[in-house]
Short mmCIF file of C-alpha atoms and ligand atoms in Angstrom, two decimals:
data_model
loop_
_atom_site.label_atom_id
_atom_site.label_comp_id
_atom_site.label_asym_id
_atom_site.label_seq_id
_atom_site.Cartn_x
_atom_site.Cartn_y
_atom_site.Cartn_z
CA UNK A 287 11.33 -87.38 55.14
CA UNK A 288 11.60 -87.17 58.71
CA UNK A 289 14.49 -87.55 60.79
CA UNK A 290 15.42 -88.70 64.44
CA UNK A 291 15.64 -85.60 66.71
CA UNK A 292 19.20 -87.10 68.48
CA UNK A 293 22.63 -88.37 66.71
CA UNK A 294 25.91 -89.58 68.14
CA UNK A 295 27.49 -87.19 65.31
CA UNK A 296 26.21 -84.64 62.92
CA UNK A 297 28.37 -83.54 60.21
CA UNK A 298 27.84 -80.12 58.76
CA UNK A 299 28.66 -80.50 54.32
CA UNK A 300 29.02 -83.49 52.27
CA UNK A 301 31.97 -82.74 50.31
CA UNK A 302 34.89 -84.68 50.46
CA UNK A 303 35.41 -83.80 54.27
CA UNK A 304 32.22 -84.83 55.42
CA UNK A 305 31.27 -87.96 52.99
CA UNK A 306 34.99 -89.27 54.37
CA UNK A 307 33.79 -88.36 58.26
CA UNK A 308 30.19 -89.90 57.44
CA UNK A 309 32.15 -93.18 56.60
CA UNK A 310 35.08 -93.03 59.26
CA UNK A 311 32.64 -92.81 62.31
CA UNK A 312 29.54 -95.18 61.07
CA UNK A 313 32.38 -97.75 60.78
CA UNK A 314 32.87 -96.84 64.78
CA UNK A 315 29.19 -97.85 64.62
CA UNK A 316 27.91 -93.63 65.49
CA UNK A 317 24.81 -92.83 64.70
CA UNK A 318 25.81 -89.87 62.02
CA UNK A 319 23.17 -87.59 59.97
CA UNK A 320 24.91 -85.82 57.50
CA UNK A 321 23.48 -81.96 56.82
CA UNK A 322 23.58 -80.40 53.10
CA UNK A 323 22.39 -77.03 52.12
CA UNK A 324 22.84 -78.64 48.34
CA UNK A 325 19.71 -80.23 46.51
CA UNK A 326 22.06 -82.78 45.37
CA UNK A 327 25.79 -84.41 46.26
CA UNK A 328 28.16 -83.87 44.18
CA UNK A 329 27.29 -80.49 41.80
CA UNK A 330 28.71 -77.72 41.43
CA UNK A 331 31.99 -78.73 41.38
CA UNK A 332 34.54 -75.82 42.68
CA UNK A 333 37.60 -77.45 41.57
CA UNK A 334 39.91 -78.35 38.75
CA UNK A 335 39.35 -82.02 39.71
CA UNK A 336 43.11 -83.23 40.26
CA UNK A 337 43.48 -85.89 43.27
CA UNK A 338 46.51 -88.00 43.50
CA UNK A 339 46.23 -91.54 43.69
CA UNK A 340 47.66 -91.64 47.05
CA UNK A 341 44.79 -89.74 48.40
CA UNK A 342 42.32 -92.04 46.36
CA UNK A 343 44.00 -95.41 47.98
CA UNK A 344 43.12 -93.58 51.36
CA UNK A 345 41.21 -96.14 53.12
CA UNK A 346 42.16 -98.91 50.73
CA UNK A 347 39.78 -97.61 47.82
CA UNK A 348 41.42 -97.97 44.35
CA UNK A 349 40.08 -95.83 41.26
CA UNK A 350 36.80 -96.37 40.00
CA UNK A 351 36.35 -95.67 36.20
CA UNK A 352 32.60 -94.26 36.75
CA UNK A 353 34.75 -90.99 37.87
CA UNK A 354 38.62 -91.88 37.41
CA UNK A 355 37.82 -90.23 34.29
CA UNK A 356 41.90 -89.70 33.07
CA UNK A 357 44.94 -90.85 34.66
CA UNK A 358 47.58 -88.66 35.42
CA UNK A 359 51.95 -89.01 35.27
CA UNK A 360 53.32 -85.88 33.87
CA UNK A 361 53.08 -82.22 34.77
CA UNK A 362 54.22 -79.66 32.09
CA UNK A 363 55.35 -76.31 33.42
CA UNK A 364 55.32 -73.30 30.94
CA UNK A 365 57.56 -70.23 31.76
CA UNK A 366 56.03 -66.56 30.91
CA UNK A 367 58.76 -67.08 27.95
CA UNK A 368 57.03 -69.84 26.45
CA UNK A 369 59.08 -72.88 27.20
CA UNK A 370 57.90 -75.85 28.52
CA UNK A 371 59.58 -77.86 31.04
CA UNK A 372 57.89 -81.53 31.48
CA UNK A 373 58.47 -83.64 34.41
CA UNK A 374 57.92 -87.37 34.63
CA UNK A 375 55.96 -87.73 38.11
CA UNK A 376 55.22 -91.36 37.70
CA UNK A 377 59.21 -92.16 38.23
CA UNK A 378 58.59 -90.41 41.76
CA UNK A 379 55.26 -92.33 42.52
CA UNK A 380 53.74 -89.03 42.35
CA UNK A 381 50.95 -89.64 39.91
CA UNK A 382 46.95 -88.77 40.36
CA UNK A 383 43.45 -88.25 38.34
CA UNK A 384 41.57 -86.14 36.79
CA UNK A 385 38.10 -87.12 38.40
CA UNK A 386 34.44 -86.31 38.09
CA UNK A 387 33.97 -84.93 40.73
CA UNK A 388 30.33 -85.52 41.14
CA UNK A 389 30.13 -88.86 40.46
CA UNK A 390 32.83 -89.70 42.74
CA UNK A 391 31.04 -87.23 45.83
CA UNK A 392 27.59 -89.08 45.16
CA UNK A 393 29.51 -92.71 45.11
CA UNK A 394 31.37 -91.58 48.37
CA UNK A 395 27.95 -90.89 49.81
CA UNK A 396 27.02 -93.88 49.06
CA UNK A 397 29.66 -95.49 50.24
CA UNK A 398 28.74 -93.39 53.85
CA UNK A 399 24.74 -94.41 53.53
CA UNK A 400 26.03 -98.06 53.23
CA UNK A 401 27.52 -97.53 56.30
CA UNK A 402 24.82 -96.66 58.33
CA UNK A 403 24.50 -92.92 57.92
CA UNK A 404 21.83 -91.12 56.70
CA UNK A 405 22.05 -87.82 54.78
CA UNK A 406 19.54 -84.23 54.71
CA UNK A 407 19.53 -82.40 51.60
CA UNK A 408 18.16 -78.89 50.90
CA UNK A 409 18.66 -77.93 54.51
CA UNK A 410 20.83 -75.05 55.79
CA UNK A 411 22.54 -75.21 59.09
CA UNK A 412 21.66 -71.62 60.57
CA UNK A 413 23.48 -71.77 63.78
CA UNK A 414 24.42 -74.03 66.81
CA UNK A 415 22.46 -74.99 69.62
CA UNK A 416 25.36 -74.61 73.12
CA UNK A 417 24.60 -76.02 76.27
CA UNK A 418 27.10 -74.78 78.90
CA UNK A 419 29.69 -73.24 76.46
CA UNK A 420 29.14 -77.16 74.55
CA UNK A 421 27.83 -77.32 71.07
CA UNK A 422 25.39 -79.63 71.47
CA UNK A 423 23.33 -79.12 67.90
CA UNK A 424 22.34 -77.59 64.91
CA UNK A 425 19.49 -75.18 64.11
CA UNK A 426 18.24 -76.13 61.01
CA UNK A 427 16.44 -74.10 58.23
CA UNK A 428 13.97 -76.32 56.13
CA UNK A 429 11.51 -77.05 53.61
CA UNK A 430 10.40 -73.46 55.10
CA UNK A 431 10.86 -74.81 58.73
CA UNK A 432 12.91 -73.86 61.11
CA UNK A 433 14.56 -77.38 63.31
CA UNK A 434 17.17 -77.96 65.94
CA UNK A 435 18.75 -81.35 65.82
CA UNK A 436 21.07 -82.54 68.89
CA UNK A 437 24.35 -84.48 68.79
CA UNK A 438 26.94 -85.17 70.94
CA UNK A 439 29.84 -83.74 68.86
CA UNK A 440 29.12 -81.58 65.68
CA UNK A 441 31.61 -82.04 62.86
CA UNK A 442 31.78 -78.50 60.54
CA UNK A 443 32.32 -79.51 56.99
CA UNK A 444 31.07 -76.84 55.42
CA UNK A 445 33.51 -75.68 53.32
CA UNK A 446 35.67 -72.67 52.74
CA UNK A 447 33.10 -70.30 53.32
CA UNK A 448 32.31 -71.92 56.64
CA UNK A 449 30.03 -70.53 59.14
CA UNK A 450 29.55 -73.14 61.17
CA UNK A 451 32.96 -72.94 63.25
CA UNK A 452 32.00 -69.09 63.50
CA UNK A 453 28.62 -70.32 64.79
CA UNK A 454 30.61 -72.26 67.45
CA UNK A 455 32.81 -69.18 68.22
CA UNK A 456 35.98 -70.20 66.87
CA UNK A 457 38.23 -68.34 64.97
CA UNK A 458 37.81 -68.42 61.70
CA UNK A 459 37.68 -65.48 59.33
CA UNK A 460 40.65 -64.94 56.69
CA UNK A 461 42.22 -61.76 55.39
CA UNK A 462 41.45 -61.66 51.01
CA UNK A 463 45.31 -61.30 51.07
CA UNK A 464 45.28 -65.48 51.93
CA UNK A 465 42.29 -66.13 49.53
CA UNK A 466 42.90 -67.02 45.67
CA UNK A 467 40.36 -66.20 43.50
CA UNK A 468 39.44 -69.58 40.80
CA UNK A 469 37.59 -69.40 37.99
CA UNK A 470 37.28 -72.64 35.22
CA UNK A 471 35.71 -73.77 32.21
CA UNK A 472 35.20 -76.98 31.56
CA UNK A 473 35.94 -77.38 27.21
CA UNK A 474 35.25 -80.01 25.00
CA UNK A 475 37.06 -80.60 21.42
CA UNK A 476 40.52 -78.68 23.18
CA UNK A 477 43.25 -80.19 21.39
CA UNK A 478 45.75 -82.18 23.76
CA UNK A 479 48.97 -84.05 22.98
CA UNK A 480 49.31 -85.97 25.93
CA UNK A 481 45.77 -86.78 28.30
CA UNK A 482 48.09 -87.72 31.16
CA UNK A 483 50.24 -84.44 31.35
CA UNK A 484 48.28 -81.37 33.45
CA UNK A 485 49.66 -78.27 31.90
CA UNK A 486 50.55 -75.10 34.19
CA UNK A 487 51.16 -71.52 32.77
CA UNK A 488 53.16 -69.31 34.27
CA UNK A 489 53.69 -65.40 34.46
CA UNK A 490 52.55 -62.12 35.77
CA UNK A 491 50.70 -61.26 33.02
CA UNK A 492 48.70 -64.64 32.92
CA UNK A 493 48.14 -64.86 36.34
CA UNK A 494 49.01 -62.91 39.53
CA UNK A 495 50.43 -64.89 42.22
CA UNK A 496 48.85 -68.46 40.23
CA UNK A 497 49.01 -70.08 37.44
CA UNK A 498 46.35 -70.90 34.32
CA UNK A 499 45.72 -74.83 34.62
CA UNK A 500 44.47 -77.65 31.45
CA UNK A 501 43.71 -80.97 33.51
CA UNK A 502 42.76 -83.29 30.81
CA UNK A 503 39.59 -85.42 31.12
CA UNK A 504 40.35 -87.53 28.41
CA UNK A 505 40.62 -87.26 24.75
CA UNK A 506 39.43 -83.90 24.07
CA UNK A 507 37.88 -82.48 27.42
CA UNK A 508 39.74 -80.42 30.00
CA UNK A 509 39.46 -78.17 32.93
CA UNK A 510 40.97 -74.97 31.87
CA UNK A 511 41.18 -72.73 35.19
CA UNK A 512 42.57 -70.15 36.82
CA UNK A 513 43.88 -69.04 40.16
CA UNK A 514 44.81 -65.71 41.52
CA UNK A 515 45.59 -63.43 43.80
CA UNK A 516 42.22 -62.59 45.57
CA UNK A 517 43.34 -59.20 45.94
CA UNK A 518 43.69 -58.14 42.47
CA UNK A 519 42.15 -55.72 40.74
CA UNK A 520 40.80 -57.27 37.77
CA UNK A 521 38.87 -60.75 37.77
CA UNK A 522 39.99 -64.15 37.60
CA UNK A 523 37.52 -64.53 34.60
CA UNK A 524 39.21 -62.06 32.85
CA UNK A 525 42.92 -62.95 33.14
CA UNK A 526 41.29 -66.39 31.81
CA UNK A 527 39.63 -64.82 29.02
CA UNK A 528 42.80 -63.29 27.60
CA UNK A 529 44.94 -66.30 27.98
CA UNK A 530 42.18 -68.22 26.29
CA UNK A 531 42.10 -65.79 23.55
CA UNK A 532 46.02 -65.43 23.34
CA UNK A 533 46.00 -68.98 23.01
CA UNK A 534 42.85 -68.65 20.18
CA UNK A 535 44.90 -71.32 17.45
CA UNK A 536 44.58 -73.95 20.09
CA UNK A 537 41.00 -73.07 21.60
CA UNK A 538 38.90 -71.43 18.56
CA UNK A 539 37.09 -75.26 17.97
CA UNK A 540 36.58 -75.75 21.65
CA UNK A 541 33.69 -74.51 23.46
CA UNK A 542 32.68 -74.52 27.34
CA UNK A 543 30.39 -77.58 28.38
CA UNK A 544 30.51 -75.83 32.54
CA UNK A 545 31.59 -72.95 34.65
CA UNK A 546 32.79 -72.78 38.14
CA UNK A 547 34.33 -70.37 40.24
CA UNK A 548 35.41 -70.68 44.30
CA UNK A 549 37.72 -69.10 46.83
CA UNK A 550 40.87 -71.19 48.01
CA UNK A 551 42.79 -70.66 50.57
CA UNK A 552 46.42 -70.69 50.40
CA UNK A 553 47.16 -69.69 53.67
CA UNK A 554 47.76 -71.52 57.41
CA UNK A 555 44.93 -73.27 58.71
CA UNK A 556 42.88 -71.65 61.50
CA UNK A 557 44.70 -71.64 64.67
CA UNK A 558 41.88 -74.12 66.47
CA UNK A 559 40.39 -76.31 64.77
CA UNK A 560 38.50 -77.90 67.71
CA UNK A 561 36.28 -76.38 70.66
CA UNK A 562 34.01 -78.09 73.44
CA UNK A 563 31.91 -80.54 70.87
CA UNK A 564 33.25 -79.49 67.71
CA UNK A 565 35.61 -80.20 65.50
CA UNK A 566 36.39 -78.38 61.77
CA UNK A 567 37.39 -80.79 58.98
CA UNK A 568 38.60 -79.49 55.56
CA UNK A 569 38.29 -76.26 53.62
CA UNK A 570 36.53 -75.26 57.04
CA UNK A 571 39.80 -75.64 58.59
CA UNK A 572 41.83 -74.29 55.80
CA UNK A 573 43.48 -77.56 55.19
CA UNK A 574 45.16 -76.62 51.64
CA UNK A 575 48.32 -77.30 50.10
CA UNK A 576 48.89 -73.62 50.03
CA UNK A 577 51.09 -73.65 46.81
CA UNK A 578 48.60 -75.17 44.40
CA UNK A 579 45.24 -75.00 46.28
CA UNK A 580 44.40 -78.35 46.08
CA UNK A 581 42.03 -79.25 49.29
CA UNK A 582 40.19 -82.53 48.47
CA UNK A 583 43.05 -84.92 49.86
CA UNK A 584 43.55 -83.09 52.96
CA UNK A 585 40.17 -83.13 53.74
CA UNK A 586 40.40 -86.90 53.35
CA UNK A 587 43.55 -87.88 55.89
CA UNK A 588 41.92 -85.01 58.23
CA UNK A 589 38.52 -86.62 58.38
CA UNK A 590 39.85 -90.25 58.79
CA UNK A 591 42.11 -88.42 62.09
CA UNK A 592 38.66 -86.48 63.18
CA UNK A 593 36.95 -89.55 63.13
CA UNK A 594 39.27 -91.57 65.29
CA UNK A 595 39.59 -89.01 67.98
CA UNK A 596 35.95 -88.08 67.44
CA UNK A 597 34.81 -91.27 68.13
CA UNK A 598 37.10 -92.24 70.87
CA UNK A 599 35.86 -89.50 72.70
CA UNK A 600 31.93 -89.66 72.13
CA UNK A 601 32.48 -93.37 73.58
CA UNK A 602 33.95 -92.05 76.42
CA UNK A 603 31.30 -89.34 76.88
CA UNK A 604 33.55 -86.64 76.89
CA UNK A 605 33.42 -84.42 73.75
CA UNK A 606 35.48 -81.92 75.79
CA UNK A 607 37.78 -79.08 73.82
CA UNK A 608 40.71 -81.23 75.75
CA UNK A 609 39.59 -84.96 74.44
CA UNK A 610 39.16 -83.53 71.23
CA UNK A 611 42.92 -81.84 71.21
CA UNK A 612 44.55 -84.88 69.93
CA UNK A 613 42.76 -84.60 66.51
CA UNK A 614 44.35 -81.13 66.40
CA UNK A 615 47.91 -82.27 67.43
CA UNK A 616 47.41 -85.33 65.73
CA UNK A 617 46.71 -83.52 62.05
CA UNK A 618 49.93 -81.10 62.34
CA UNK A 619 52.12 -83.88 62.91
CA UNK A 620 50.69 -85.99 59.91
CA UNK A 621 49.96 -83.00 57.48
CA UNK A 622 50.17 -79.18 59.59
CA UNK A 623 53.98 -79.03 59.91
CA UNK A 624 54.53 -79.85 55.63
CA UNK A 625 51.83 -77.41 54.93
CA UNK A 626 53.79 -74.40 56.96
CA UNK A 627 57.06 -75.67 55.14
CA UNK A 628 55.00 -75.69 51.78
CA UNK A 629 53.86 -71.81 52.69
CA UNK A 630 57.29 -70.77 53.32
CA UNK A 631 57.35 -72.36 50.01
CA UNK A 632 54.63 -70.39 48.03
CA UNK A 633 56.60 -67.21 49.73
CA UNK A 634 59.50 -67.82 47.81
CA UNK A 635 57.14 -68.32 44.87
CA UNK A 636 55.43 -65.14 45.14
CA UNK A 637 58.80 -63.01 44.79
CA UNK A 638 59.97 -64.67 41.46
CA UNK A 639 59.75 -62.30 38.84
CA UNK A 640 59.32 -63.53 35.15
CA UNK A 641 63.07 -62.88 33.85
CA UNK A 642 63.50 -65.18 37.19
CA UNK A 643 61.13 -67.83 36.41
CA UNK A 644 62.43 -67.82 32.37
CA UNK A 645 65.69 -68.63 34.23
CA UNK A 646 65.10 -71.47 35.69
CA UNK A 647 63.59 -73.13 32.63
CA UNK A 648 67.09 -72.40 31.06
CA UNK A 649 68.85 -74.06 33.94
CA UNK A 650 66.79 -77.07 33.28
CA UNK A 651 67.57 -77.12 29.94
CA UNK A 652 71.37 -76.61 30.12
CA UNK A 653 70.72 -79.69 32.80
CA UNK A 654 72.06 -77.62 35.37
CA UNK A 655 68.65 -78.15 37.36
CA UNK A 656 66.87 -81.31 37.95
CA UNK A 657 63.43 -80.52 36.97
CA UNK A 658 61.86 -82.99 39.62
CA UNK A 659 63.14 -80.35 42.31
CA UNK A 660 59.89 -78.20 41.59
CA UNK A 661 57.66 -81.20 42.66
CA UNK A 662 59.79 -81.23 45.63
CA UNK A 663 59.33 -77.61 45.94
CA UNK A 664 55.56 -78.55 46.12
CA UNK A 665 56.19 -80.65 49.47
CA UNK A 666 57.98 -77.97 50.83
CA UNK A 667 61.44 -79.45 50.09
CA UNK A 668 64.06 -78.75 47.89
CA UNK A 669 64.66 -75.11 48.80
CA UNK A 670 68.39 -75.10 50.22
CA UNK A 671 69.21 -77.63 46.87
CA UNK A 672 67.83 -75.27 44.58
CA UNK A 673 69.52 -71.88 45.78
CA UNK A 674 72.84 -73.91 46.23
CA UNK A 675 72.65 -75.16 42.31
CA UNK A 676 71.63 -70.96 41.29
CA UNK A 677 74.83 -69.89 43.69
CA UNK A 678 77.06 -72.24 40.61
CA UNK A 679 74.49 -71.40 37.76
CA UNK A 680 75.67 -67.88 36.98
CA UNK A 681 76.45 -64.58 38.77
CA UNK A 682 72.63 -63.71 37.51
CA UNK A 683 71.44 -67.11 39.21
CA UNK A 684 72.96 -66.65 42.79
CA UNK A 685 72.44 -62.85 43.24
CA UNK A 686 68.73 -64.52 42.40
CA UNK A 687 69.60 -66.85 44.92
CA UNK A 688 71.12 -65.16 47.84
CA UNK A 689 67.84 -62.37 47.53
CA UNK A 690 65.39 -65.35 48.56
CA UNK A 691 67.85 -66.91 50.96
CA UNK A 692 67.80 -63.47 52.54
C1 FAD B 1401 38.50 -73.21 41.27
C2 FAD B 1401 38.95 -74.27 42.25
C3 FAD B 1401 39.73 -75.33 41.82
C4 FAD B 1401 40.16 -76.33 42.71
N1 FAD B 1401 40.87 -77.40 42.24
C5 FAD B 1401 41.22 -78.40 43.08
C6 FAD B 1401 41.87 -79.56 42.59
O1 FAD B 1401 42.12 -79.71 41.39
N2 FAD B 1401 42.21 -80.53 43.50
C7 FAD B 1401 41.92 -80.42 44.84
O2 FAD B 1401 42.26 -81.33 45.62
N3 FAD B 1401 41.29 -79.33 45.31
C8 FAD B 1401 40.91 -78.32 44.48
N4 FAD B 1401 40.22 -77.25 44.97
C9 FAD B 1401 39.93 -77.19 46.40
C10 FAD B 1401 38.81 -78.19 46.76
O3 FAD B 1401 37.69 -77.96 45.96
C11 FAD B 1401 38.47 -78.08 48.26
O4 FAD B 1401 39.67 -78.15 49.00
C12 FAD B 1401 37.51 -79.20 48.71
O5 FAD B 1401 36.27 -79.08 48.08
C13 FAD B 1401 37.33 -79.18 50.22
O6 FAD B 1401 36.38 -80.14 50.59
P1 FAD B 1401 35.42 -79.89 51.85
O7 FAD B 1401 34.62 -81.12 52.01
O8 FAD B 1401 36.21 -79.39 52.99
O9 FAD B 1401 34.47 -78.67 51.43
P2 FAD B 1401 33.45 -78.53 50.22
O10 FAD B 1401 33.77 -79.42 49.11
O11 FAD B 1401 33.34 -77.07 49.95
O12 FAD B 1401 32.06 -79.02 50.84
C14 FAD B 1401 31.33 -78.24 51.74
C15 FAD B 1401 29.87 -78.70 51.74
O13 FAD B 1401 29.20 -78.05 52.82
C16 FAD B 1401 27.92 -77.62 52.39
N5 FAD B 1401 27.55 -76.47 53.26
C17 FAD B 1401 28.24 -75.32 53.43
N6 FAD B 1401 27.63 -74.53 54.34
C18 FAD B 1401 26.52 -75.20 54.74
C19 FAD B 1401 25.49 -74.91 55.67
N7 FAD B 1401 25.47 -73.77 56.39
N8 FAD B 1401 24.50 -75.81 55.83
C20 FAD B 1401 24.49 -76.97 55.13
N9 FAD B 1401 25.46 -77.30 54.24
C21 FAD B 1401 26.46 -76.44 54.06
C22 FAD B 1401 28.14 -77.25 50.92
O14 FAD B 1401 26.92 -77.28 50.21
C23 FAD B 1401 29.13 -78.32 50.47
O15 FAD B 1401 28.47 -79.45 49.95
C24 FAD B 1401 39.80 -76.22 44.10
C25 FAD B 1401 39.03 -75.15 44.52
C26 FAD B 1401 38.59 -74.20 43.63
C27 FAD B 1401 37.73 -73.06 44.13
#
C-alpha cells in the first residue's frame, strides 16, 4: 500500500492515545496517517483491562458488548492479614469495565478510519525529520525500506517506552525508581463470587510497593496481575507465581489462556510535553494515575485536549512550541494538578507497613473508618480525613498518623 508523502498530522502509536487523536483531529477535518510498529491494532495487550465508564462515555460513546466484556461496581481490598474490606463504588458513580482490550483498540480504529484517517502497520518510526529546530516528519523503517513522511505537527503516541519525544529532543527518560514492573495471566475456570468486584491484595510479601490484581472477565475468566516496584530484586513473575501458588485451593483448576508483561509509570509526567511541532500524548507523556497505574483514560481526555489545540494551531499555520503550550497548561488544569495530589498520595502509600495496613481494615470493621475514603485516597483526597479519624482510633492509630502527617 502506498501512502501520500504529506499529512496535516501524523500520529506516532495506535493505542488508546493515538486511535482517540486519529478521531479528535479528522473530525477537525486534518489529514492524519496514523504510524504502527504493530502488525495488528489491538494485541498484545499490556494491561489488566480496567477502564471506568466515565472514561468510556468520553466523547459520548457508551459500552459496546463486542469488548465491554464485564461490568464493574465493587472493589474488594485484602489486607496482608487476610481480611477483606469491600466497597460499593457504584453508590459513588465510580463504576468501570473489564474490557477486551483488542477488540475495543481495533473498533476505536475503526471508529478513526471512518473518520477520514488512514493507518500504517508494520512500520517503525526511526527518528524525526527537523527543519529549523521544527519537527516536521518521521523517518520511517519499512517493508525493508527506509521512508520519511512530512507533517505539519507530529503527535508521539508511542507509548511508555517512547522514543519518539527523545527523537524530538525532549525530555523524557525516567529513573527505574518511578517504573513498576507488571506481569499478568490471563485464567480461565478461576473461581469468582462476584464478576463485578476487582479484587486487590495487599502486603510486602505479595507485592513490593503494588498490589496482586483479579479483574473478572466474566463468569470464570480473569486478569490475575501484578505490579511492583521496578527496582526490586526479584521478578514480578515470581512474586505472582507464589501468590498464585499460596492461593493453589482457589487456582489448581484454572489455567493461563495469555501472558503479558509492561512497565508503568507511577511517577509525574515529563516536564514538557510539547516542543516546536510536537506534542506527546499518553504513556509517552507519563499520563498515569500514579497510585494504581492505570493509563488508558488519561490518554483519552489528553488526546481529545491535544487535538483541540493541535488543530487550532495547524489552521493557523503555526505549530510553534508557544501555540502548542495551551495543550500543556490546558491538561494540568483538567488532569496534571490531581495526578501530583494522587502521587503525594502513593507516597503515603509506600510507607505503610503491614501491621499498618492490617489496621486500617480493623478500623473499618469497628466502623470507625468509612471504607469509601480509600477510593478517595485514589483521587488524591481524603488524606487530612483519614489521619484525623487514626488521631481518635487509638494511641497505635495516631502515632501511625502523626508519622505520615510529618
Ligand atoms: C501490566 C499492565 C497493566 C495495566 N493495566 C491497566 C488497566 O487495567 N487500566 C488502565 O487504564 N491502564 C492499565 N495499564 C496502563 C495502560 O496499558 C497504558 O496507560 C496505555 O496503554 C497507554 O496508552 P498509549 O496509547 O499512551 O500507549 P500504548 O497503548 O503503549 O500504545 C503505544 C503504541 O505505539 C506503538 N509504537 C511504539 N513505538 C513505536 C515506533 N517507534 N514506531 C511505530 N509505532 C510505535 C506501539 O506498537 C503501540 O501500539 C497497564 C499497564 C501494564 C503494563
Amino acid at each position: 500500500m502506498t501512502y501520500a508523502p504529506e499529512w496535516d498530522v501524523i500520529i506516532v502509536g495506535g493505542g488508546p492515545a493515538g486511535n482517540k487523536a486519529a478521531q479528535e483531529f479528522a473530525k477537525k477535518k486534518m489529514s492524519v496517517l496514523v504510524i504502527d510498529r504493530k502488525a495488528q491494532i489491538g494485541p498484545p495487550k499490556r494491561c489488566g483491562e480496567g477502564l471506568s465508564t466515565r472514561w468510556i462515555k468520553l466523547g459520548g460513546q457508551e459500552p459496546h458488548p463486542r469488548w465491554a466484556l464485564q461490568e464493574i461496581t465493587s472493589t474488594m481490598l485484602i489486607a496482608p492479614n487476610g481480611k477483606k474490606i469491600k466497597i460499593d463504588t457504584s453508590k459513588t458513580g465510580q463504576t468501570g469495565y473489564i474490557i477486551e482490550r483488542s477488540q475495543w483498540e481495533k473498533m476505536e480504529a475503526g471508529r478513526a478510519i471512518r473518520l477520514g484517517a488512514k493507518y500504517m502497520l508494520k512500520a517503525l518510526v526511526t527518528g524525526v525529520i527537523k527543519d529549523g529546530g521544527r519537527v516536521t516528519g518521521v523517518k520511517v523503517s519499512r517493508e525493508g525500506n527506509e521512508e520519511e513522511y512530512r507533517c505539519k505537527l507530529l503527535i508521539a503516541c508511542d507509548g511508555v517506552d517512547s522514543m519518539v519525544g527523545r527523537y524530538a529532543g525532549l525530555h523524557t527518560a525516567m529513573p527505574l525508581t518511578e517504573c513498576d514492573s507488571g506481569y499478568q495471566y490471563e485464567m480461565a475456570n478461576v473461581p469468582i463470587d462476584d464478576p463485578k468486584c476487582m479484587e486487590l491484595y495487599f502486603g510486602k510479601d505479595v507485592a513490593p510497593r503494588g498490589y496482586v490484581w483479579v479483574f473478572p472477565k466474566g463468569k470464570d475468566v480473569a486478569n490475575v496481575g501484578i505490579g511492583i516496584a521496578g527496582t526490586d530484586g526479584e521478578t514480578a513473575k515470581s512474586y505472582l507465581d507464589r501468590w498464585l501458588e499460596k492461593h493453589g485451593d482457589r487456582f489448581s483448576k484454572a489455567s493461563v489462556t495469555e501472558i503479558n508483561a509492561g512497565v508503568i509509570p507511577i511517577t509525574k509526567p515529563v516536564d514538557e510535553f510539547v516542543g516546536d511541532g510536537i506534542m506527546l500524548v499518553g504513556d509517552s507523556a507519563r499520563m498515569v494515575n500514579p497510585i494504581h497505574g492505570g493509563g488508558m483514560g488519561a490518554a483519552l481526555e489528553a488526546a481529545a485536549i491535544a487535538a483541540k489545540v493541535g488543530a487550532r494551531a495547524v489552521k493557523a499555520g503555526d505549530t510553534s512550541k508557544k501555540a502548542l503550550k495551551p495543550y500543556h497548561d490546558k491538561w494540568n488544569k483538567v488532569r496534571g494538578e490531581e495526578f501530583a495530589r494522587i502521587l503525594r498520595v502513593r507516597h503515603f502509600v509506600e510507607k505503610l507497613d503491614d501491621e499498618q495496613f492490617n489496621l486500617f481494615v480493623d478500623l473499618v470493621e469497628q466502623k470507625k473508618l468509612d471504607p469509601r475514603l480509600f477510593v478517595e485516597l485514589g483521587h488524591g483526597r481524603g488524606l487530612v480525613d483519614i489521619a484525623k479519624i487514626l488521631v481518635k482510633a487509638s494511641p497505635a492509630a495516631a502515632k501511625f498518623a502523626m508519622s505520615f502527617i510529618k
